[in-house]
Protein backbone atom coordinates (compact mmCIF):
# COMPACT_ATOMS: atom_id res chain seq x y z
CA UNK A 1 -2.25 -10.67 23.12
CA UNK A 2 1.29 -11.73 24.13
CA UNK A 3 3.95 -9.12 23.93
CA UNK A 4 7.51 -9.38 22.56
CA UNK A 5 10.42 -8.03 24.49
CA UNK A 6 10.76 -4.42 25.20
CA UNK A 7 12.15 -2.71 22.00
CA UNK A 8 10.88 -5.29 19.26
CA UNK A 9 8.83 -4.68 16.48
CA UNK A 10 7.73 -7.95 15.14
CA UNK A 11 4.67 -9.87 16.46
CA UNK A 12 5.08 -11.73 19.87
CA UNK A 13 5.74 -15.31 20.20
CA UNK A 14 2.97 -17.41 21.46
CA UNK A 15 2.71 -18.47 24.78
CA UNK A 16 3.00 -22.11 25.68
CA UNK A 17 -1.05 -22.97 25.57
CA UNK A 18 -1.35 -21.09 22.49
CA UNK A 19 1.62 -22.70 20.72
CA UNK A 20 -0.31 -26.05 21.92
CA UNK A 21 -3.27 -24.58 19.94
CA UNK A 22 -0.89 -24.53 17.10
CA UNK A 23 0.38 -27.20 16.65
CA UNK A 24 -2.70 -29.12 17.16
CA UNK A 25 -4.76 -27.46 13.68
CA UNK A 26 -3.25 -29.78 11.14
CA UNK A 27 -5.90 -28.12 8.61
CA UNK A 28 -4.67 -24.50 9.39
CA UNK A 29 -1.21 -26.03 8.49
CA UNK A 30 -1.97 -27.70 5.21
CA UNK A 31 -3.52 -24.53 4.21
CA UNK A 32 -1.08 -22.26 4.76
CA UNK A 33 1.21 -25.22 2.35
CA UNK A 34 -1.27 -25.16 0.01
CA UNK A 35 -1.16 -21.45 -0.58
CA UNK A 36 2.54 -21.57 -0.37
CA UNK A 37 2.28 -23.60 -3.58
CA UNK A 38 -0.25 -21.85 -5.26
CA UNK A 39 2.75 -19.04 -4.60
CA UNK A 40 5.26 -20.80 -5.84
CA UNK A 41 3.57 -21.62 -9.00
CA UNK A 42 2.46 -18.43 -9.50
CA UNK A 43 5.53 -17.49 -9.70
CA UNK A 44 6.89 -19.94 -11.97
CA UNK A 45 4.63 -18.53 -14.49
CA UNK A 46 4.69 -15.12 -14.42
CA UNK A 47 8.15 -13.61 -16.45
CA UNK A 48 10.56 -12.20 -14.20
CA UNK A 49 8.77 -8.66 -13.25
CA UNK A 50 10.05 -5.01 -11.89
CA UNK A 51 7.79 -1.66 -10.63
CA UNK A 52 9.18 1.67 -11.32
CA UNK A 53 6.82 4.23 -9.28
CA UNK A 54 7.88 7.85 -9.68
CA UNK A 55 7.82 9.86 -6.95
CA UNK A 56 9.47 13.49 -7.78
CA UNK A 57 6.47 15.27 -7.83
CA UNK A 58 6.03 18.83 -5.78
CA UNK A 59 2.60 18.14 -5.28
CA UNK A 60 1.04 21.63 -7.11
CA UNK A 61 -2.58 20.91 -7.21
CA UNK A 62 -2.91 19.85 -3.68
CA UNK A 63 -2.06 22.84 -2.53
CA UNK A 64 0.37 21.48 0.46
CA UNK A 65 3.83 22.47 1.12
CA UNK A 66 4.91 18.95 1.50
CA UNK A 67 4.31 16.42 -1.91
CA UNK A 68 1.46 14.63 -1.65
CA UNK A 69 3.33 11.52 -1.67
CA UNK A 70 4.82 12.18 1.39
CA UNK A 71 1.23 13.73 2.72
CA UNK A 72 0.31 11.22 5.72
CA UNK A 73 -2.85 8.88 6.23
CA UNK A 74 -2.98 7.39 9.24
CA UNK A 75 0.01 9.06 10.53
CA UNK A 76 1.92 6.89 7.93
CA UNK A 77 3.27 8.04 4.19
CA UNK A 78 0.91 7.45 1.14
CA UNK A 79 3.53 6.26 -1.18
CA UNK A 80 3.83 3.77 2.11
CA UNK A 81 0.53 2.20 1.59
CA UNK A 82 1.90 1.84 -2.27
CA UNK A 83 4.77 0.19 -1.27
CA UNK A 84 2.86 -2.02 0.38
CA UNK A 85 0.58 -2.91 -2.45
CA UNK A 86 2.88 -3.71 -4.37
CA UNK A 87 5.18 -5.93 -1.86
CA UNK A 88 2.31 -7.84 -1.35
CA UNK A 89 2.54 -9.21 -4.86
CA UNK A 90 5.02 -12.04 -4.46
CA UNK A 91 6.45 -12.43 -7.89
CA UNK A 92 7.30 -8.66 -8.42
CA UNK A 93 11.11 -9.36 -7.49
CA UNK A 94 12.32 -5.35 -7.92
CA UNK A 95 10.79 -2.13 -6.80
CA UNK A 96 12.44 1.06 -7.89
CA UNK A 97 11.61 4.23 -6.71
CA UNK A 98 12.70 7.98 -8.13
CA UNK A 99 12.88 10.81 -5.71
CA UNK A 100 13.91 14.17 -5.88
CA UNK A 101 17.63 14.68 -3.87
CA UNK A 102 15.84 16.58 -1.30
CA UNK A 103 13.53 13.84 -0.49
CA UNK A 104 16.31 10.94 -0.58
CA UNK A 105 16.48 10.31 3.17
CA UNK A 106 13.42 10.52 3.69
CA UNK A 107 12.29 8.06 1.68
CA UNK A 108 15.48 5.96 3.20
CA UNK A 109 13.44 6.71 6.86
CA UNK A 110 10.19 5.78 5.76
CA UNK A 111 11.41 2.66 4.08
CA UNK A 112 13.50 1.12 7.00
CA UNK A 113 10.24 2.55 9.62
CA UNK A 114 7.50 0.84 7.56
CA UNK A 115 10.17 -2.15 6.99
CA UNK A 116 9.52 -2.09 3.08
CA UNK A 117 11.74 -4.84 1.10
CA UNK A 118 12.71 -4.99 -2.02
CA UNK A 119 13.31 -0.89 -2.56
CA UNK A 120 16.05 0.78 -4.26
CA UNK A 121 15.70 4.43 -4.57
CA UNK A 122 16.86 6.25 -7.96
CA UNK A 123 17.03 10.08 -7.89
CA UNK A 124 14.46 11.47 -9.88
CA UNK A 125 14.45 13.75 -12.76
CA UNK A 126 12.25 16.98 -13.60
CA UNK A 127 9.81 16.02 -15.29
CA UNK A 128 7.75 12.28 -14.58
CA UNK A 129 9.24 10.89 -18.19
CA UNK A 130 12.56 11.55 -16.36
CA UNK A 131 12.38 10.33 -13.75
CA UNK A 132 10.42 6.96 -15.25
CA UNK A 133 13.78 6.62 -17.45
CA UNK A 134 15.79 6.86 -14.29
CA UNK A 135 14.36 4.13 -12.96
CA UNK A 136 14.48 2.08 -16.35
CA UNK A 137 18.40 2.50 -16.39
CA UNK A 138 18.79 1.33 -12.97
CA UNK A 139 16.97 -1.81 -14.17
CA UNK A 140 18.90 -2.35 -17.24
CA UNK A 141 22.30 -1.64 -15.32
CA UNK A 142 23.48 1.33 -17.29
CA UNK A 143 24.37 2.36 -13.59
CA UNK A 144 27.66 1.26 -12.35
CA UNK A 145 26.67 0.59 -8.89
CA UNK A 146 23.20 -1.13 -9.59
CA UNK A 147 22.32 -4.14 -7.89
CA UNK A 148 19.21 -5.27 -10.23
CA UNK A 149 18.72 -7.40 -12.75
CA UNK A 150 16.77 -6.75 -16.08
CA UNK A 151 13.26 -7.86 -15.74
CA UNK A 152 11.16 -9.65 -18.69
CA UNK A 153 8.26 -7.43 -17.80
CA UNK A 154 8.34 -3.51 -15.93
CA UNK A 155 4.73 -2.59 -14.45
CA UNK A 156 4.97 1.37 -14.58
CA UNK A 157 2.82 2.69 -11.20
CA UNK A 158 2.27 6.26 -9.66
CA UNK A 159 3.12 6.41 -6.42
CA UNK A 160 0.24 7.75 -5.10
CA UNK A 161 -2.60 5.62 -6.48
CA UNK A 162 -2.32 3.00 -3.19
CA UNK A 163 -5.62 1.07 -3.67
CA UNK A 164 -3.85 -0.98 -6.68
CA UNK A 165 -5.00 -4.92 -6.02
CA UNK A 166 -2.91 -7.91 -7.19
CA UNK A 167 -5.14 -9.15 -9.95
CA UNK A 168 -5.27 -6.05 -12.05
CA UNK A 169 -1.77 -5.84 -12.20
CA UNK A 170 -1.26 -9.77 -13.12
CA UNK A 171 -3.45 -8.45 -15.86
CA UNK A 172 -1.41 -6.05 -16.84
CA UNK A 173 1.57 -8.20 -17.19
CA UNK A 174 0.27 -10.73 -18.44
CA UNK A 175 -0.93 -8.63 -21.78
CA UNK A 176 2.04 -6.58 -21.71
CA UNK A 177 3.52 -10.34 -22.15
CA UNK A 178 1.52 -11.27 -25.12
CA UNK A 179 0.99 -7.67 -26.61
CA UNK A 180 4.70 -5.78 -25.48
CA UNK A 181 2.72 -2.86 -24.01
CA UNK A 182 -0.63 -3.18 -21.77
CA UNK A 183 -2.66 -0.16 -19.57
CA UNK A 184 -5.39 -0.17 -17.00
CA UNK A 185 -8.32 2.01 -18.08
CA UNK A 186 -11.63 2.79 -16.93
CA UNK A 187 -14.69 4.58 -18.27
CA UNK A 188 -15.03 8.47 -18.55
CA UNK A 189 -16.62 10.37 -15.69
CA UNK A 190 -17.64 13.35 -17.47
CA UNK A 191 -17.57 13.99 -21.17
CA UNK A 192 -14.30 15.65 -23.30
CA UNK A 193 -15.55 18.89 -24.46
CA UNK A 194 -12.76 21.15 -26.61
CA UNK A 195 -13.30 25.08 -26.32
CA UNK A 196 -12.13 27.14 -29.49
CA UNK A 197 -9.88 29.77 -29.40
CA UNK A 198 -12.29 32.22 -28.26
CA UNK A 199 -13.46 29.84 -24.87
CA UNK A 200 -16.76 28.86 -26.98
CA UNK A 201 -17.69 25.00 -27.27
CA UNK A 202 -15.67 23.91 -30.84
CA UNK A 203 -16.45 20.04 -30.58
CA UNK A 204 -17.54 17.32 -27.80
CA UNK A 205 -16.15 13.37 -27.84
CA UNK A 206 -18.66 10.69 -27.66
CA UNK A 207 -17.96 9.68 -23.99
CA UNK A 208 -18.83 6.06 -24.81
CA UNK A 209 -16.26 5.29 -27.09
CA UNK A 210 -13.78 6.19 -25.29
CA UNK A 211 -11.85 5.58 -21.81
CA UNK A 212 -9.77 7.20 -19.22
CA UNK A 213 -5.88 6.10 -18.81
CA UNK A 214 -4.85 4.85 -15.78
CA UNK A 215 -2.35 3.24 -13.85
CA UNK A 216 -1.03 0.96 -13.70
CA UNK A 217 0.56 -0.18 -17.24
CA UNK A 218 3.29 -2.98 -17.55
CA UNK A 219 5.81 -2.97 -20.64
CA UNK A 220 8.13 -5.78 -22.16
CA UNK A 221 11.20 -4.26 -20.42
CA UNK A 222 13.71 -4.22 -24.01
CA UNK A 223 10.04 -1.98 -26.15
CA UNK A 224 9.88 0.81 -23.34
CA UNK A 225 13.22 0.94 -22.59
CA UNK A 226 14.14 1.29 -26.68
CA UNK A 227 10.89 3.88 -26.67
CA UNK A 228 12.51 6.21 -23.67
CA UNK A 229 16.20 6.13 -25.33
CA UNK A 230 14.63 7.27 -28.28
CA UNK A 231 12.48 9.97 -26.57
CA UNK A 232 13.02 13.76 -27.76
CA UNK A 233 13.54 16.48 -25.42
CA UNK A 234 9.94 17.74 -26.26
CA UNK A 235 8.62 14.37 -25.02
CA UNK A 236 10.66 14.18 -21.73
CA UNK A 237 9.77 17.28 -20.40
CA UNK A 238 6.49 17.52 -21.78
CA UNK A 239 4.71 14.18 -22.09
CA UNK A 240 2.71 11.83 -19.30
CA UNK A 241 1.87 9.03 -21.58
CA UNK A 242 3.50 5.91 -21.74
CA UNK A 243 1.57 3.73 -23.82
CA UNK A 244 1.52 6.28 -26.58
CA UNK A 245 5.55 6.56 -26.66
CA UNK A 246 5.45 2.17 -27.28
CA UNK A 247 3.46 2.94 -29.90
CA UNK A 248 5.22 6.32 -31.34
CA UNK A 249 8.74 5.17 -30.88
CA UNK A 250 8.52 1.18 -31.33
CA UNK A 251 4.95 0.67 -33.21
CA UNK A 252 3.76 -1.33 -30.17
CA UNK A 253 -0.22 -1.35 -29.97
CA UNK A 254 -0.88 -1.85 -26.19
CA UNK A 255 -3.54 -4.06 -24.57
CA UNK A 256 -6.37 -2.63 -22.65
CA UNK A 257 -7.20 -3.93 -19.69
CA UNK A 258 -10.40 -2.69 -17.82
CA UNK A 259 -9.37 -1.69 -13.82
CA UNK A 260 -11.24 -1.07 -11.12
CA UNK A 261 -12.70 2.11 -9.56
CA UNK A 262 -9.69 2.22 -6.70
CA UNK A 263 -7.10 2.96 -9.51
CA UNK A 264 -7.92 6.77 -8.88
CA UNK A 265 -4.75 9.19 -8.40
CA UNK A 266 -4.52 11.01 -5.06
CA UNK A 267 -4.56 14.64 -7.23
CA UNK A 268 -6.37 17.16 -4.91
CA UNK A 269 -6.28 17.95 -0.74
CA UNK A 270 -9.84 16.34 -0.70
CA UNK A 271 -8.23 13.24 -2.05
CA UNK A 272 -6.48 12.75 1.12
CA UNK A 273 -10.25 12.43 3.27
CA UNK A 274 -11.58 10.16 0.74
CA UNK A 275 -8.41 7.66 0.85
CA UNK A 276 -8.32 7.72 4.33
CA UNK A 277 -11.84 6.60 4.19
CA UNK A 278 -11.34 3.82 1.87
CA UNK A 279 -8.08 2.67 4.20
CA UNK A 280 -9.56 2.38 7.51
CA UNK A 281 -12.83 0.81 5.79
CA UNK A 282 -10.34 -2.13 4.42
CA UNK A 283 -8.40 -2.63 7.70
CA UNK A 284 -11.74 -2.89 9.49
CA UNK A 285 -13.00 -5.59 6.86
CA UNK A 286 -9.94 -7.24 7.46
CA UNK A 287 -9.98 -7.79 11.03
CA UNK A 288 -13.92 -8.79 10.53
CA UNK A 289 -12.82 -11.29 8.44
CA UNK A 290 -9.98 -12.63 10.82
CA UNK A 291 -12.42 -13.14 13.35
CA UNK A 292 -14.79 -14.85 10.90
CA UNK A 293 -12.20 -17.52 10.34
CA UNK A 294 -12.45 -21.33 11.20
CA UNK A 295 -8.89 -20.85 12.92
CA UNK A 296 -7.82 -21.84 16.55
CA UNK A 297 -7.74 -18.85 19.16
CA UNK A 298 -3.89 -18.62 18.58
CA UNK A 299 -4.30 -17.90 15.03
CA UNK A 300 -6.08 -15.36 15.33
CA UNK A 301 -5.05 -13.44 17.91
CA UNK A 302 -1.60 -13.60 16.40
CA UNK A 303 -2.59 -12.70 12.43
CA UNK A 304 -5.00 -9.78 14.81
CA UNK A 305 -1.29 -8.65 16.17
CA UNK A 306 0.39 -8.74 13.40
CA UNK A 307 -1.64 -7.03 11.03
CA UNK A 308 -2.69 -4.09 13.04
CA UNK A 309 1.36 -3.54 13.64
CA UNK A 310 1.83 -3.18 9.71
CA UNK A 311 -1.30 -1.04 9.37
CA UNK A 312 -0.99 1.08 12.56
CA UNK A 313 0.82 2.68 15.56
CA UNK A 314 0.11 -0.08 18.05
CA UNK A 315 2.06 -1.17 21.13
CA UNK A 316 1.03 -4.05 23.41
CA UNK A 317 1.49 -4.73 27.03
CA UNK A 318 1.76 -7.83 29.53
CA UNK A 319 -0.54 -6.55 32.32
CA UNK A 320 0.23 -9.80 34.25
CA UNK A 321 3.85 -9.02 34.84
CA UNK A 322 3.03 -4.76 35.89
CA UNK A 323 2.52 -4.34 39.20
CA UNK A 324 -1.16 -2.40 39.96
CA UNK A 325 0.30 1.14 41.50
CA UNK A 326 2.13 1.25 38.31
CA UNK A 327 -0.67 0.16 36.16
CA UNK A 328 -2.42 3.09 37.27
CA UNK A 329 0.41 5.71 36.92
CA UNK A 330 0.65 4.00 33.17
CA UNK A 331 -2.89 4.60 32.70
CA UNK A 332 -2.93 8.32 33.90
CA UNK A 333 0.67 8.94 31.44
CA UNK A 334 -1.55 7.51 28.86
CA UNK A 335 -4.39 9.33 29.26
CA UNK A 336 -2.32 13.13 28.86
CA UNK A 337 -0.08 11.55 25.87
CA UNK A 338 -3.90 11.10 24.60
CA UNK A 339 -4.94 14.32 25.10
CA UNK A 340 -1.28 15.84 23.39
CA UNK A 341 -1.68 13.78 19.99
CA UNK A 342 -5.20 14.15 19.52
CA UNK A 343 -3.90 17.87 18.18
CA UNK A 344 -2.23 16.19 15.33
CA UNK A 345 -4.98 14.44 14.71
CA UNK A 346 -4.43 11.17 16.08
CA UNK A 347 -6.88 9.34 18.64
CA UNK A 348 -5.21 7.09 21.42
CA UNK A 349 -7.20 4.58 23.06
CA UNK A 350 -6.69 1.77 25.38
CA UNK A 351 -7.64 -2.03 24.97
CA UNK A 352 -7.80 -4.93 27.48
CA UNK A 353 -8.26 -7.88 25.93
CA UNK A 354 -8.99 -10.33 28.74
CA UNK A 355 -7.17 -14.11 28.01
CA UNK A 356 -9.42 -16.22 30.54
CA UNK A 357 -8.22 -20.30 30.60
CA UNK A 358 -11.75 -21.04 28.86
CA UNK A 359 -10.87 -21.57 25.40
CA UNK A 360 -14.04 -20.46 23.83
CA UNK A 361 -14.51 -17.20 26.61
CA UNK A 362 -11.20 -16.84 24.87
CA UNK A 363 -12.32 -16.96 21.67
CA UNK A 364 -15.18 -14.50 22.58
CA UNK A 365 -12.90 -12.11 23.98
CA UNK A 366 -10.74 -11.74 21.00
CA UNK A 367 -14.12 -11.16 18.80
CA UNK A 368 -15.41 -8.44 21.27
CA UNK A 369 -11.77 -7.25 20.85
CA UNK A 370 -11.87 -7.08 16.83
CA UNK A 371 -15.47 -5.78 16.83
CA UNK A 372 -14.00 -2.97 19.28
CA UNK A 373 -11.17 -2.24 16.84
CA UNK A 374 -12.86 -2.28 13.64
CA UNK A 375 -15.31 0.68 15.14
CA UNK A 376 -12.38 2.70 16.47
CA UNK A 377 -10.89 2.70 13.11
CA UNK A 378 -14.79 3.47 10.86
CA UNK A 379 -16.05 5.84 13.49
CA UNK A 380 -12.82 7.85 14.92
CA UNK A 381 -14.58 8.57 18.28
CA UNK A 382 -12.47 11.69 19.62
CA UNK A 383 -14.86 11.14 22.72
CA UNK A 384 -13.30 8.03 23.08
CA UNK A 385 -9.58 9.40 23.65
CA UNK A 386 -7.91 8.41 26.45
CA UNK A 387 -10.18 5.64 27.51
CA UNK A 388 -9.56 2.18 28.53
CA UNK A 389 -11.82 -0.27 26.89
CA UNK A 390 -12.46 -3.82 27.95
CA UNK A 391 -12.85 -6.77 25.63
């Protein structure tokens, strides 16, 4: 792949053969209109929409010294890979997050690292409730200095459930629409049991009639903003519900809306394994199913480039344009910065991907190049560290 100049971050432009590709797939281009449009009118129906995700939380149960939003994957954030679900969602115009004063900058860092839009940060309260209702005022601009608009519709999200997909929350929003309230739920696990005073069984719920709450849940932005002005102390401090304070404070009955199994909270240190798991399982799906696409060579060695920069630490080099002796001496510097980062956990290897003038050797050494990257990322090979592979 093509690099950009020293210092950038964005994807490379393509070089003059590959921007001849380009320009030649007339079908890659009315695609890319057509989902443009589909975009556009996506947007035109769904009412004008906000996220709060609070983020204040010290993290107890895990057990870590630094809250578990902040806890990496990857070497990157978890409330990141939130972020990034919910950027991804084209018609949520406002993304507020509340974090404790301590945490402020950095949040600011990880924000302007990982290149997040559409942020602003709130400071959080003590309790969730509190820090939920901090992010409501900033949305109804009780703040003086607040940017944002009101939304029609608020989707309420924790900040570290990161697996949240785009159709689930249109769901959400869509019944919170209709109904004023609406929650993502899923079926019990294990059954309810309630001990008596005395730590003996008193009484057991019938696990099929009823269901776990989960996140996320969206709101008509005027009911839950009403409900949380209304809130008692009692309810601030003590409460995790939101649903139940539409209902207690402005008689709203929400919607139920069925989610999927990756709506589970990142709760306990062994959380952590599994959603790292789960993450490098979906970014080696995704560059399967780049390379499984009709596109021209350009295409995808450019969506390849740009997708692995906004889902990992990767930097790319023009090999034509380095002379060998200091190939070599990059190679060796490589090899010990390997060896030094592989003791926080984080495996360095090396890639040639080999452009030949053939287009479809080209187009073969791109695939050999995905296939490569896709079992880096499932299998973590530490044997592999340091190593120069060859696509």
């Amino acid at each position: 792949m093509e690099p950009g100049p020293p210092g950038c971050s964005g994807p490379a432009e393509p070089g003059p053969r590959l921007r001849r590709l380009c320009g030649a797939d007339q079908e890659a281009s009315a695609a890319l209109l057509s989902r443009a449009g589909a975009e556009a009118e996506l947007q035109r129906c769904v009412p004008a929409v906000a996220a709060v995700l609070p983020a204040g939380g010290s993290g107890e149960r895990m057990g870590v010294p630094t809250p578990k939003q902040f806890c990496p994957i990857l070497d990157r954030p978890l409330i990141s890979y939130t972020l990034q679900a919910l950027e991804r969602v084209c018609w949520i115009k406002d993304i507020v997050v509340a974090v404790t004063r301590e945490n402020m900058e950095a949040m600011k860092a990880i924000i302007q690292r990982y290149q997040h839009q559409r942020i602003s940060l709130v400071e959080a309260g003590v309790t969730r409730h509190r820090s939920i209702f901090s992010g409501l005022k900033a949305l109804a601009q009780d703040q003086p200095d607040s940017q944002l608009s009101k939304p029609e519709v608020v989707i309420i999200h924790d900040a570290v459930r990161p697996f949240v997909e785009e159709d689930v929350l249109l769901k959400v929003v869509t019944a919170a629409k209709e109904h004023g309230a609406a929650g993502a739920i899923r079926p019990l696990v294990s059954t309810v049991i309630c001990p008596s005073a005395d730590g003996c069984l008193d009484q057991s719920l019938d696990r099929a009639r009823h269901r776990a709450s989960e996140m996320p849940q969206a709101f008509l932005f005027d009911v839950i903003y009403e409900a949380y002005q209304q809130c008692s102390d009692y309810d601030l401090e003590f409460g995790t519900e939101c649903l139940h304070l539409a209902l207690k404070y402005c008689h709203i009955k929400a919607k139920l809306v069925e989610g999927s199994p990756d709506l589970w909270k990142v709760t306990y240190k062994r959380d952590l394994y599994a959603a790292e798991s789960i993450i490098k399982e979906r970014i080696s799906q995704q560059i399967c199913m780049v390379m499984d696409t009709k596109e021209d060579e350009e295409h995808i060695g450019h969506r390849l480039e740009e997708m692995l920069k906004n889902e990992l630490s990767v930097h790319f080099l023009d090999c034509k344009s380095v002379p060998f002796g200091q190939k070599m001496e990059n190679l060796t510097q490589i090899r010990e910065f390997a060896k030094e980062v592989k003791k926080r956990n984080i495996l360095l290897c090396g890639l040639l991907i080999y452009y030949p003038q053939d287009e479809q050797k080209l187009q073969d050494s791109l695939r050999q190049g995905a296939t490569i990257i896709a079992t880096l990322i499932k299998e973590r090979n530490s044997g592999l560290v340091g190593q120069l592979l060859v696509a």
